Amino acid sequence: MNVAEDFTIPYMVYLQSFPEPCVGSLIHPEWLLTTAHCPLPVKIRLGVYQPNIKNKKEQVRNYSMVVPHPEFNAGSLNNDLVMIKLSKAAALNNQVGTIAIAMEPLPVNNSCFIPTWTWSKYKNHKDPDSLQNVNNSVISKTECREAYKTYNIRDSMMCVGIVPGRRLPCKEVTAAPALCHGVQGILTFVDGCVLRADVGIYTRIINYIPWIENTVPNN
Protein backbone atom coordinates (compact mmCIF):
# COMPACT_ATOMS: atom_id res chain seq x y z
CA MET A 1 0.00 0.00 0.00
CA ASN A 2 1.22 3.48 -0.83
CA VAL A 3 0.65 5.16 2.52
CA ALA A 4 0.73 8.73 1.17
CA GLU A 5 -2.09 7.95 -1.27
CA ASP A 6 -4.25 5.46 0.62
CA PHE A 7 -4.14 6.33 4.32
CA THR A 8 -6.15 9.29 5.56
CA ILE A 9 -8.38 10.27 8.46
CA PRO A 10 -11.37 10.75 6.14
CA TYR A 11 -13.14 13.66 7.86
CA MET A 12 -9.96 15.77 8.15
CA VAL A 13 -9.77 18.60 5.62
CA TYR A 14 -6.56 20.49 4.92
CA LEU A 15 -7.29 24.20 4.61
CA GLN A 16 -4.36 25.58 2.66
CA SER A 17 -4.16 29.24 3.56
CA PHE A 18 -1.77 32.09 4.26
CA PRO A 19 0.05 32.71 6.55
CA GLU A 20 -0.86 29.41 8.27
CA PRO A 21 -2.98 26.38 7.33
CA CYS A 22 -5.83 25.03 9.45
CA VAL A 23 -7.67 21.75 9.98
CA GLY A 24 -11.28 21.52 8.86
CA SER A 25 -13.71 18.82 9.98
CA LEU A 26 -16.12 17.57 7.31
CA ILE A 27 -19.53 17.30 8.99
CA HIS A 28 -21.62 17.10 5.80
CA PRO A 29 -20.71 16.39 2.15
CA GLU A 30 -20.96 20.14 1.47
CA TRP A 31 -19.93 21.65 4.82
CA LEU A 32 -16.91 21.75 7.08
CA LEU A 33 -16.37 23.21 10.52
CA THR A 34 -13.28 25.08 11.67
CA THR A 35 -12.32 28.08 13.81
CA ALA A 36 -13.34 31.60 12.85
CA HIS A 37 -9.83 32.90 13.58
CA CYS A 38 -8.39 30.79 10.73
CA PRO A 39 -7.61 32.68 7.51
CA LEU A 40 -9.84 31.88 4.55
CA PRO A 41 -8.45 28.94 2.60
CA VAL A 42 -6.83 29.45 -0.78
CA LYS A 43 -7.47 25.78 -1.44
CA ILE A 44 -9.55 23.11 0.33
CA ARG A 45 -8.00 19.64 0.10
CA LEU A 46 -9.85 16.46 1.10
CA GLY A 47 -8.40 12.97 1.42
CA VAL A 48 -4.94 14.23 2.36
CA TYR A 49 -2.32 12.30 4.34
CA GLN A 50 0.80 14.39 3.75
CA PRO A 51 -0.16 17.90 2.62
CA ASN A 52 3.32 18.53 1.20
CA ILE A 53 2.71 15.71 -1.32
CA LYS A 54 -0.18 15.83 -3.77
CA ASN A 55 -1.81 12.48 -4.48
CA LYS A 56 -4.15 11.30 -7.21
CA LYS A 57 -7.00 10.48 -4.85
CA GLU A 58 -7.31 13.80 -3.03
CA GLN A 59 -10.22 16.09 -3.87
CA VAL A 60 -9.68 19.83 -4.24
CA ARG A 61 -12.44 22.37 -3.68
CA ASN A 62 -12.95 26.10 -3.30
CA TYR A 63 -15.55 27.57 -0.96
CA SER A 64 -18.91 28.92 -2.04
CA MET A 65 -20.00 30.33 1.33
CA VAL A 66 -18.42 31.25 4.66
CA VAL A 67 -20.65 31.52 7.73
CA PRO A 68 -18.81 32.71 10.87
CA HIS A 69 -20.66 32.49 14.16
CA PRO A 70 -22.48 35.85 14.47
CA GLU A 71 -21.07 36.42 17.99
CA PHE A 72 -17.45 35.50 17.28
CA ASN A 73 -15.10 37.74 19.25
CA ALA A 74 -11.55 37.84 17.88
CA GLY A 75 -10.20 39.36 21.11
CA SER A 76 -11.53 36.73 23.52
CA LEU A 77 -11.83 33.94 20.90
CA ASN A 78 -15.34 33.37 22.23
CA ASN A 79 -17.69 31.62 19.76
CA ASP A 80 -14.64 30.80 17.61
CA LEU A 81 -16.40 28.81 14.90
CA VAL A 82 -17.02 29.15 11.19
CA MET A 83 -18.87 26.89 8.77
CA ILE A 84 -17.54 26.73 5.22
CA LYS A 85 -19.60 25.44 2.31
CA LEU A 86 -17.66 23.65 -0.42
CA SER A 87 -17.94 24.81 -4.02
CA LYS A 88 -18.93 21.22 -4.87
CA ALA A 89 -20.01 18.40 -2.55
CA ALA A 90 -17.29 15.97 -1.53
CA ALA A 91 -17.38 12.56 -3.20
CA LEU A 92 -17.49 10.26 -0.18
CA ASN A 93 -15.26 7.18 -0.36
CA ASN A 94 -12.61 5.37 1.71
CA GLN A 95 -10.39 8.45 1.75
CA VAL A 96 -13.05 11.17 2.28
CA GLY A 97 -15.92 10.92 4.76
CA THR A 98 -17.95 12.90 7.27
CA ILE A 99 -17.87 12.94 11.07
CA ALA A 100 -20.90 13.43 13.32
CA ILE A 101 -21.29 16.24 15.83
CA ALA A 102 -21.30 14.99 19.44
CA MET A 103 -24.81 15.27 20.87
CA GLU A 104 -23.92 14.70 24.55
CA PRO A 105 -21.33 16.56 26.68
CA LEU A 106 -18.29 14.59 27.77
CA PRO A 107 -17.57 14.25 31.51
CA VAL A 108 -14.23 15.38 32.96
CA ASN A 109 -11.41 12.79 32.71
CA ASN A 110 -12.87 11.17 29.61
CA SER A 111 -10.46 10.86 26.71
CA CYS A 112 -10.70 12.49 23.28
CA PHE A 113 -8.91 11.55 20.05
CA ILE A 114 -7.16 14.60 18.57
CA PRO A 115 -5.58 14.43 15.10
CA THR A 116 -3.64 17.15 13.30
CA TRP A 117 -0.80 17.66 10.87
CA THR A 118 2.71 18.70 11.84
CA TRP A 119 6.16 19.18 10.39
CA SER A 120 8.55 16.31 11.12
CA LYS A 121 11.37 18.84 10.87
CA TYR A 122 10.39 22.27 12.09
CA LYS A 123 8.74 23.84 9.05
CA ASN A 124 11.16 22.18 6.65
CA HIS A 125 8.41 22.22 3.99
CA LYS A 126 5.87 24.89 3.16
CA ASP A 127 3.09 22.41 4.00
CA PRO A 128 3.25 19.86 6.84
CA ASP A 129 4.48 16.36 6.08
CA SER A 130 3.19 14.30 8.99
CA LEU A 131 -0.31 13.32 10.19
CA GLN A 132 -0.30 12.53 13.91
CA ASN A 133 -2.80 12.08 16.74
CA VAL A 134 -2.96 11.90 20.50
CA ASN A 135 -5.51 10.87 23.14
CA ASN A 136 -5.97 13.61 25.75
CA SER A 137 -8.35 13.90 28.70
CA VAL A 138 -11.01 16.53 29.29
CA ILE A 139 -10.10 18.58 32.37
CA SER A 140 -12.25 20.69 34.65
CA LYS A 141 -12.68 24.42 34.16
CA THR A 142 -10.95 24.91 37.53
CA GLU A 143 -7.85 23.09 36.29
CA CYS A 144 -8.03 24.94 33.00
CA ARG A 145 -8.21 28.31 34.71
CA GLU A 146 -5.07 27.34 36.64
CA ALA A 147 -3.34 26.62 33.33
CA TYR A 148 -4.63 29.84 31.69
CA LYS A 149 -4.89 32.42 34.44
CA THR A 150 -5.13 35.36 32.04
CA TYR A 151 -7.93 33.84 29.95
CA ASN A 152 -11.65 33.91 30.61
CA ILE A 153 -12.60 30.23 30.25
CA ARG A 154 -16.28 30.44 29.36
CA ASP A 155 -19.04 27.82 29.38
CA SER A 156 -18.77 27.74 25.59
CA MET A 157 -15.22 26.40 25.93
CA MET A 158 -13.73 23.08 27.03
CA CYS A 159 -10.15 22.21 27.93
CA VAL A 160 -8.31 19.05 26.97
CA GLY A 161 -4.77 18.00 27.89
CA ILE A 162 -2.56 17.78 30.96
CA VAL A 163 -1.96 20.36 33.66
CA PRO A 164 0.08 22.53 33.64
CA GLY A 165 1.55 21.49 30.27
CA ARG A 166 5.14 21.77 29.12
CA ARG A 167 4.72 24.61 26.66
CA LEU A 168 7.86 24.08 24.63
CA PRO A 169 8.04 25.47 21.08
CA CYS A 170 6.49 23.27 18.42
CA LYS A 171 4.70 23.57 15.12
CA GLU A 172 1.39 21.92 14.30
CA VAL A 173 -1.71 22.83 12.30
CA THR A 174 -4.37 24.58 14.39
CA ALA A 175 -8.14 23.96 14.65
CA ALA A 176 -7.69 20.25 15.40
CA PRO A 177 -10.94 18.53 16.40
CA ALA A 178 -11.39 16.81 19.75
CA LEU A 179 -13.31 13.64 18.92
CA CYS A 180 -15.28 11.87 21.62
CA HIS A 181 -18.47 10.22 20.26
CA GLY A 182 -18.31 12.76 17.42
CA VAL A 183 -16.80 16.24 17.27
CA GLN A 184 -16.82 17.51 20.84
CA GLY A 185 -14.52 20.49 20.38
CA ILE A 186 -12.43 22.47 17.89
CA LEU A 187 -9.05 23.79 19.06
CA THR A 188 -9.01 27.56 19.37
CA PHE A 189 -5.78 28.10 21.32
CA VAL A 190 -2.92 26.16 22.93
CA ASP A 191 0.13 27.48 24.74
CA GLY A 192 2.39 24.70 23.55
CA CYS A 193 1.47 21.67 21.49
CA VAL A 194 -1.65 19.47 21.66
CA LEU A 195 0.25 16.50 20.21
CA ARG A 196 2.46 16.68 23.29
CA ALA A 197 -0.66 16.79 25.52
CA ASP A 198 -0.32 20.45 26.57
CA VAL A 199 -3.65 21.95 27.65
CA GLY A 200 -5.67 23.28 24.73
CA ILE A 201 -8.74 25.52 24.81
CA TYR A 202 -11.46 24.21 22.50
CA THR A 203 -14.78 25.64 21.36
CA ARG A 204 -17.39 23.38 22.96
CA ILE A 205 -19.44 22.20 19.99
CA ILE A 206 -22.49 21.01 21.90
CA ASN A 207 -23.30 24.65 22.70
CA TYR A 208 -23.60 25.37 18.96
CA ILE A 209 -25.75 22.48 17.72
CA PRO A 210 -28.82 24.67 16.94
CA TRP A 211 -26.66 27.12 14.96
CA ILE A 212 -24.98 24.29 13.01
CA GLU A 213 -28.26 22.50 12.33
CA ASN A 214 -29.88 25.74 11.09
CA THR A 215 -26.96 26.78 8.91
CA VAL A 216 -26.84 23.65 6.73
CA PRO A 217 -30.43 23.55 5.40
CA ASN A 218 -30.83 27.33 5.22
CA ASN A 219 -27.82 27.95 3.00
PDB file of C-alpha atoms in Angstrom:
ATOM      1  CA  MET A   1       0.000   0.000   0.000  1.00  0.00           C
ATOM      2  CA  ASN A   2       1.220   3.476  -0.829  1.00  0.00           C
ATOM      3  CA  VAL A   3       0.653   5.164   2.524  1.00  0.00           C
ATOM      4  CA  ALA A   4       0.729   8.727   1.168  1.00  0.00           C
ATOM      5  CA  GLU A   5      -2.095   7.950  -1.269  1.00  0.00           C
ATOM      6  CA  ASP A   6      -4.247   5.461   0.618  1.00  0.00           C
ATOM      7  CA  PHE A   7      -4.145   6.334   4.322  1.00  0.00           C
ATOM      8  CA  THR A   8      -6.152   9.295   5.558  1.00  0.00           C
ATOM      9  CA  ILE A   9      -8.381  10.275   8.461  1.00  0.00           C
ATOM     10  CA  PRO A  10     -11.368  10.750   6.143  1.00  0.00           C
ATOM     11  CA  TYR A  11     -13.139  13.662   7.857  1.00  0.00           C
ATOM     12  CA  MET A  12      -9.961  15.774   8.154  1.00  0.00           C
ATOM     13  CA  VAL A  13      -9.770  18.596   5.620  1.00  0.00           C
ATOM     14  CA  TYR A  14      -6.558  20.486   4.916  1.00  0.00           C
ATOM     15  CA  LEU A  15      -7.291  24.199   4.608  1.00  0.00           C
ATOM     16  CA  GLN A  16      -4.363  25.576   2.657  1.00  0.00           C
ATOM     17  CA  SER A  17      -4.160  29.240   3.564  1.00  0.00           C
ATOM     18  CA  PHE A  18      -1.772  32.092   4.257  1.00  0.00           C
ATOM     19  CA  PRO A  19       0.049  32.705   6.545  1.00  0.00           C
ATOM     20  CA  GLU A  20      -0.858  29.410   8.267  1.00  0.00           C
ATOM     21  CA  PRO A  21      -2.977  26.378   7.325  1.00  0.00           C
ATOM     22  CA  CYS A  22      -5.828  25.029   9.453  1.00  0.00           C
ATOM     23  CA  VAL A  23      -7.669  21.754   9.984  1.00  0.00           C
ATOM     24  CA  GLY A  24     -11.283  21.525   8.860  1.00  0.00           C
ATOM     25  CA  SER A  25     -13.713  18.823   9.982  1.00  0.00           C
ATOM     26  CA  LEU A  26     -16.119  17.573   7.307  1.00  0.00           C
ATOM     27  CA  ILE A  27     -19.526  17.298   8.990  1.00  0.00           C
ATOM     28  CA  HIS A  28     -21.622  17.099   5.799  1.00  0.00           C
ATOM     29  CA  PRO A  29     -20.711  16.386   2.145  1.00  0.00           C
ATOM     30  CA  GLU A  30     -20.960  20.144   1.469  1.00  0.00           C
ATOM     31  CA  TRP A  31     -19.932  21.647   4.816  1.00  0.00           C
ATOM     32  CA  LEU A  32     -16.906  21.752   7.079  1.00  0.00           C
ATOM     33  CA  LEU A  33     -16.366  23.211  10.524  1.00  0.00           C
ATOM     34  CA  THR A  34     -13.277  25.082  11.670  1.00  0.00           C
ATOM     35  CA  THR A  35     -12.318  28.080  13.810  1.00  0.00           C
ATOM     36  CA  ALA A  36     -13.337  31.601  12.848  1.00  0.00           C
ATOM     37  CA  HIS A  37      -9.832  32.898  13.584  1.00  0.00           C
ATOM     38  CA  CYS A  38      -8.390  30.792  10.735  1.00  0.00           C
ATOM     39  CA  PRO A  39      -7.606  32.676   7.506  1.00  0.00           C
ATOM     40  CA  LEU A  40      -9.836  31.878   4.549  1.00  0.00           C
ATOM     41  CA  PRO A  41      -8.448  28.936   2.598  1.00  0.00           C
ATOM     42  CA  VAL A  42      -6.825  29.453  -0.782  1.00  0.00           C
ATOM     43  CA  LYS A  43      -7.474  25.781  -1.442  1.00  0.00           C
ATOM     44  CA  ILE A  44      -9.551  23.115   0.328  1.00  0.00           C
ATOM     45  CA  ARG A  45      -8.003  19.644   0.104  1.00  0.00           C
ATOM     46  CA  LEU A  46      -9.846  16.465   1.103  1.00  0.00           C
ATOM     47  CA  GLY A  47      -8.396  12.969   1.419  1.00  0.00           C
ATOM     48  CA  VAL A  48      -4.939  14.235   2.362  1.00  0.00           C
ATOM     49  CA  TYR A  49      -2.323  12.296   4.337  1.00  0.00           C
ATOM     50  CA  GLN A  50       0.804  14.389   3.752  1.00  0.00           C
ATOM     51  CA  PRO A  51      -0.159  17.904   2.618  1.00  0.00           C
ATOM     52  CA  ASN A  52       3.318  18.534   1.202  1.00  0.00           C
ATOM     53  CA  ILE A  53       2.713  15.714  -1.322  1.00  0.00           C
ATOM     54  CA  LYS A  54      -0.182  15.835  -3.771  1.00  0.00           C
ATOM     55  CA  ASN A  55      -1.810  12.484  -4.475  1.00  0.00           C
ATOM     56  CA  LYS A  56      -4.147  11.298  -7.211  1.00  0.00           C
ATOM     57  CA  LYS A  57      -7.005  10.481  -4.847  1.00  0.00           C
ATOM     58  CA  GLU A  58      -7.315  13.801  -3.026  1.00  0.00           C
ATOM     59  CA  GLN A  59     -10.216  16.087  -3.872  1.00  0.00           C
ATOM     60  CA  VAL A  60      -9.683  19.829  -4.236  1.00  0.00           C
ATOM     61  CA  ARG A  61     -12.436  22.371  -3.679  1.00  0.00           C
ATOM     62  CA  ASN A  62     -12.955  26.096  -3.303  1.00  0.00           C
ATOM     63  CA  TYR A  63     -15.546  27.568  -0.956  1.00  0.00           C
ATOM     64  CA  SER A  64     -18.911  28.916  -2.041  1.00  0.00           C
ATOM     65  CA  MET A  65     -19.996  30.327   1.329  1.00  0.00           C
ATOM     66  CA  VAL A  66     -18.419  31.245   4.663  1.00  0.00           C
ATOM     67  CA  VAL A  67     -20.654  31.524   7.732  1.00  0.00           C
ATOM     68  CA  PRO A  68     -18.812  32.706  10.869  1.00  0.00           C
ATOM     69  CA  HIS A  69     -20.662  32.494  14.157  1.00  0.00           C
ATOM     70  CA  PRO A  70     -22.478  35.848  14.474  1.00  0.00           C
ATOM     71  CA  GLU A  71     -21.071  36.421  17.988  1.00  0.00           C
ATOM     72  CA  PHE A  72     -17.454  35.504  17.276  1.00  0.00           C
ATOM     73  CA  ASN A  73     -15.096  37.744  19.247  1.00  0.00           C
ATOM     74  CA  ALA A  74     -11.548  37.840  17.884  1.00  0.00           C
ATOM     75  CA  GLY A  75     -10.200  39.356  21.110  1.00  0.00           C
ATOM     76  CA  SER A  76     -11.532  36.732  23.523  1.00  0.00           C
ATOM     77  CA  LEU A  77     -11.833  33.944  20.901  1.00  0.00           C
ATOM     78  CA  ASN A  78     -15.342  33.369  22.232  1.00  0.00           C
ATOM     79  CA  ASN A  79     -17.689  31.618  19.758  1.00  0.00           C
ATOM     80  CA  ASP A  80     -14.640  30.797  17.614  1.00  0.00           C
ATOM     81  CA  LEU A  81     -16.405  28.813  14.899  1.00  0.00           C
ATOM     82  CA  VAL A  82     -17.020  29.149  11.190  1.00  0.00           C
ATOM     83  CA  MET A  83     -18.874  26.893   8.775  1.00  0.00           C
ATOM     84  CA  ILE A  84     -17.536  26.731   5.223  1.00  0.00           C
ATOM     85  CA  LYS A  85     -19.597  25.437   2.306  1.00  0.00           C
ATOM     86  CA  LEU A  86     -17.665  23.649  -0.418  1.00  0.00           C
ATOM     87  CA  SER A  87     -17.939  24.808  -4.018  1.00  0.00           C
ATOM     88  CA  LYS A  88     -18.926  21.223  -4.868  1.00  0.00           C
ATOM     89  CA  ALA A  89     -20.005  18.401  -2.553  1.00  0.00           C
ATOM     90  CA  ALA A  90     -17.288  15.966  -1.526  1.00  0.00           C
ATOM     91  CA  ALA A  91     -17.383  12.559  -3.200  1.00  0.00           C
ATOM     92  CA  LEU A  92     -17.489  10.260  -0.178  1.00  0.00           C
ATOM     93  CA  ASN A  93     -15.258   7.175  -0.359  1.00  0.00           C
ATOM     94  CA  ASN A  94     -12.609   5.371   1.707  1.00  0.00           C
ATOM     95  CA  GLN A  95     -10.394   8.455   1.751  1.00  0.00           C
ATOM     96  CA  VAL A  96     -13.052  11.166   2.277  1.00  0.00           C
ATOM     97  CA  GLY A  97     -15.923  10.919   4.758  1.00  0.00           C
ATOM     98  CA  THR A  98     -17.952  12.904   7.268  1.00  0.00           C
ATOM     99  CA  ILE A  99     -17.874  12.939  11.069  1.00  0.00           C
ATOM    100  CA  ALA A 100     -20.896  13.428  13.319  1.00  0.00           C
ATOM    101  CA  ILE A 101     -21.291  16.239  15.829  1.00  0.00           C
ATOM    102  CA  ALA A 102     -21.301  14.993  19.437  1.00  0.00           C
ATOM    103  CA  MET A 103     -24.809  15.273  20.874  1.00  0.00           C
ATOM    104  CA  GLU A 104     -23.917  14.703  24.554  1.00  0.00           C
ATOM    105  CA  PRO A 105     -21.330  16.555  26.677  1.00  0.00           C
ATOM    106  CA  LEU A 106     -18.292  14.590  27.769  1.00  0.00           C
ATOM    107  CA  PRO A 107     -17.567  14.254  31.515  1.00  0.00           C
ATOM    108  CA  VAL A 108     -14.234  15.376  32.962  1.00  0.00           C
ATOM    109  CA  ASN A 109     -11.405  12.791  32.710  1.00  0.00           C
ATOM    110  CA  ASN A 110     -12.871  11.174  29.605  1.00  0.00           C
ATOM    111  CA  SER A 111     -10.465  10.861  26.709  1.00  0.00           C
ATOM    112  CA  CYS A 112     -10.699  12.494  23.276  1.00  0.00           C
ATOM    113  CA  PHE A 113      -8.907  11.550  20.054  1.00  0.00           C
ATOM    114  CA  ILE A 114      -7.165  14.602  18.574  1.00  0.00           C
ATOM    115  CA  PRO A 115      -5.576  14.434  15.101  1.00  0.00           C
ATOM    116  CA  THR A 116      -3.641  17.148  13.305  1.00  0.00           C
ATOM    117  CA  TRP A 117      -0.796  17.663  10.866  1.00  0.00           C
ATOM    118  CA  THR A 118       2.707  18.699  11.838  1.00  0.00           C
ATOM    119  CA  TRP A 119       6.156  19.182  10.391  1.00  0.00           C
ATOM    120  CA  SER A 120       8.551  16.308  11.122  1.00  0.00           C
ATOM    121  CA  LYS A 121      11.371  18.839  10.873  1.00  0.00           C
ATOM    122  CA  TYR A 122      10.388  22.271  12.095  1.00  0.00           C
ATOM    123  CA  LYS A 123       8.738  23.844   9.050  1.00  0.00           C
ATOM    124  CA  ASN A 124      11.160  22.182   6.648  1.00  0.00           C
ATOM    125  CA  HIS A 125       8.413  22.224   3.991  1.00  0.00           C
ATOM    126  CA  LYS A 126       5.875  24.892   3.165  1.00  0.00           C
ATOM    127  CA  ASP A 127       3.087  22.405   3.995  1.00  0.00           C
ATOM    128  CA  PRO A 128       3.254  19.856   6.844  1.00  0.00           C
ATOM    129  CA  ASP A 129       4.481  16.357   6.080  1.00  0.00           C
ATOM    130  CA  SER A 130       3.186  14.302   8.991  1.00  0.00           C
ATOM    131  CA  LEU A 131      -0.312  13.318  10.193  1.00  0.00           C
ATOM    132  CA  GLN A 132      -0.297  12.532  13.911  1.00  0.00           C
ATOM    133  CA  ASN A 133      -2.795  12.075  16.741  1.00  0.00           C
ATOM    134  CA  VAL A 134      -2.963  11.902  20.495  1.00  0.00           C
ATOM    135  CA  ASN A 135      -5.512  10.872  23.138  1.00  0.00           C
ATOM    136  CA  ASN A 136      -5.965  13.611  25.746  1.00  0.00           C
ATOM    137  CA  SER A 137      -8.350  13.902  28.696  1.00  0.00           C
ATOM    138  CA  VAL A 138     -11.006  16.529  29.286  1.00  0.00           C
ATOM    139  CA  ILE A 139     -10.097  18.578  32.370  1.00  0.00           C
ATOM    140  CA  SER A 140     -12.247  20.686  34.653  1.00  0.00           C
ATOM    141  CA  LYS A 141     -12.681  24.418  34.164  1.00  0.00           C
ATOM    142  CA  THR A 142     -10.945  24.915  37.530  1.00  0.00           C
ATOM    143  CA  GLU A 143      -7.846  23.085  36.285  1.00  0.00           C
ATOM    144  CA  CYS A 144      -8.031  24.935  33.002  1.00  0.00           C
ATOM    145  CA  ARG A 145      -8.207  28.314  34.715  1.00  0.00           C
ATOM    146  CA  GLU A 146      -5.069  27.344  36.637  1.00  0.00           C
ATOM    147  CA  ALA A 147      -3.335  26.619  33.331  1.00  0.00           C
ATOM    148  CA  TYR A 148      -4.628  29.837  31.691  1.00  0.00           C
ATOM    149  CA  LYS A 149      -4.894  32.419  34.443  1.00  0.00           C
ATOM    150  CA  THR A 150      -5.128  35.360  32.036  1.00  0.00           C
ATOM    151  CA  TYR A 151      -7.929  33.839  29.947  1.00  0.00           C
ATOM    152  CA  ASN A 152     -11.653  33.913  30.611  1.00  0.00           C
ATOM    153  CA  ILE A 153     -12.595  30.231  30.249  1.00  0.00           C
ATOM    154  CA  ARG A 154     -16.280  30.437  29.363  1.00  0.00           C
ATOM    155  CA  ASP A 155     -19.035  27.822  29.379  1.00  0.00           C
ATOM    156  CA  SER A 156     -18.772  27.745  25.587  1.00  0.00           C
ATOM    157  CA  MET A 157     -15.224  26.398  25.927  1.00  0.00           C
ATOM    158  CA  MET A 158     -13.726  23.082  27.035  1.00  0.00           C
ATOM    159  CA  CYS A 159     -10.148  22.214  27.931  1.00  0.00           C
ATOM    160  CA  VAL A 160      -8.311  19.049  26.974  1.00  0.00           C
ATOM    161  CA  GLY A 161      -4.773  18.001  27.893  1.00  0.00           C
ATOM    162  CA  ILE A 162      -2.555  17.784  30.960  1.00  0.00           C
ATOM    163  CA  VAL A 163      -1.956  20.363  33.661  1.00  0.00           C
ATOM    164  CA  PRO A 164       0.080  22.527  33.640  1.00  0.00           C
ATOM    165  CA  GLY A 165       1.552  21.486  30.267  1.00  0.00           C
ATOM    166  CA  ARG A 166       5.136  21.766  29.122  1.00  0.00           C
ATOM    167  CA  ARG A 167       4.721  24.614  26.659  1.00  0.00           C
ATOM    168  CA  LEU A 168       7.860  24.080  24.627  1.00  0.00           C
ATOM    169  CA  PRO A 169       8.036  25.473  21.080  1.00  0.00           C
ATOM    170  CA  CYS A 170       6.495  23.266  18.422  1.00  0.00           C
ATOM    171  CA  LYS A 171       4.702  23.572  15.120  1.00  0.00           C
ATOM    172  CA  GLU A 172       1.390  21.919  14.303  1.00  0.00           C
ATOM    173  CA  VAL A 173      -1.706  22.831  12.304  1.00  0.00           C
ATOM    174  CA  THR A 174      -4.368  24.585  14.392  1.00  0.00           C
ATOM    175  CA  ALA A 175      -8.138  23.957  14.649  1.00  0.00           C
ATOM    176  CA  ALA A 176      -7.692  20.253  15.403  1.00  0.00           C
ATOM    177  CA  PRO A 177     -10.943  18.525  16.396  1.00  0.00           C
ATOM    178  CA  ALA A 178     -11.389  16.808  19.754  1.00  0.00           C
ATOM    179  CA  LEU A 179     -13.315  13.635  18.920  1.00  0.00           C
ATOM    180  CA  CYS A 180     -15.284  11.867  21.620  1.00  0.00           C
ATOM    181  CA  HIS A 181     -18.468  10.221  20.257  1.00  0.00           C
ATOM    182  CA  GLY A 182     -18.306  12.762  17.418  1.00  0.00           C
ATOM    183  CA  VAL A 183     -16.802  16.243  17.275  1.00  0.00           C
ATOM    184  CA  GLN A 184     -16.820  17.506  20.844  1.00  0.00           C
ATOM    185  CA  GLY A 185     -14.524  20.495  20.384  1.00  0.00           C
ATOM    186  CA  ILE A 186     -12.428  22.471  17.886  1.00  0.00           C
ATOM    187  CA  LEU A 187      -9.053  23.789  19.058  1.00  0.00           C
ATOM    188  CA  THR A 188      -9.014  27.558  19.369  1.00  0.00           C
ATOM    189  CA  PHE A 189      -5.778  28.096  21.320  1.00  0.00           C
ATOM    190  CA  VAL A 190      -2.918  26.163  22.926  1.00  0.00           C
ATOM    191  CA  ASP A 191       0.128  27.485  24.737  1.00  0.00           C
ATOM    192  CA  GLY A 192       2.386  24.704  23.547  1.00  0.00           C
ATOM    193  CA  CYS A 193       1.466  21.666  21.493  1.00  0.00           C
ATOM    194  CA  VAL A 194      -1.649  19.467  21.660  1.00  0.00           C
ATOM    195  CA  LEU A 195       0.245  16.496  20.212  1.00  0.00           C
ATOM    196  CA  ARG A 196       2.456  16.678  23.290  1.00  0.00           C
ATOM    197  CA  ALA A 197      -0.662  16.790  25.523  1.00  0.00           C
ATOM    198  CA  ASP A 198      -0.319  20.446  26.567  1.00  0.00           C
ATOM    199  CA  VAL A 199      -3.646  21.945  27.647  1.00  0.00           C
ATOM    200  CA  GLY A 200      -5.668  23.276  24.727  1.00  0.00           C
ATOM    201  CA  ILE A 201      -8.737  25.515  24.815  1.00  0.00           C
ATOM    202  CA  TYR A 202     -11.457  24.210  22.495  1.00  0.00           C
ATOM    203  CA  THR A 203     -14.776  25.639  21.356  1.00  0.00           C
ATOM    204  CA  ARG A 204     -17.389  23.377  22.964  1.00  0.00           C
ATOM    205  CA  ILE A 205     -19.437  22.202  19.991  1.00  0.00           C
ATOM    206  CA  ILE A 206     -22.488  21.006  21.897  1.00  0.00           C
ATOM    207  CA  ASN A 207     -23.298  24.653  22.695  1.00  0.00           C
ATOM    208  CA  TYR A 208     -23.602  25.366  18.957  1.00  0.00           C
ATOM    209  CA  ILE A 209     -25.748  22.477  17.720  1.00  0.00           C
ATOM    210  CA  PRO A 210     -28.821  24.671  16.940  1.00  0.00           C
ATOM    211  CA  TRP A 211     -26.661  27.118  14.964  1.00  0.00           C
ATOM    212  CA  ILE A 212     -24.982  24.294  13.014  1.00  0.00           C
ATOM    213  CA  GLU A 213     -28.261  22.503  12.329  1.00  0.00           C
ATOM    214  CA  ASN A 214     -29.878  25.739  11.093  1.00  0.00           C
ATOM    215  CA  THR A 215     -26.955  26.777   8.906  1.00  0.00           C
ATOM    216  CA  VAL A 216     -26.836  23.655   6.727  1.00  0.00           C
ATOM    217  CA  PRO A 217     -30.425  23.546   5.403  1.00  0.00           C
ATOM    218  CA  ASN A 218     -30.830  27.331   5.217  1.00  0.00           C
ATOM    219  CA  ASN A 219     -27.819  27.947   2.999  1.00  0.00           C
TER     220      ASN A 219
END
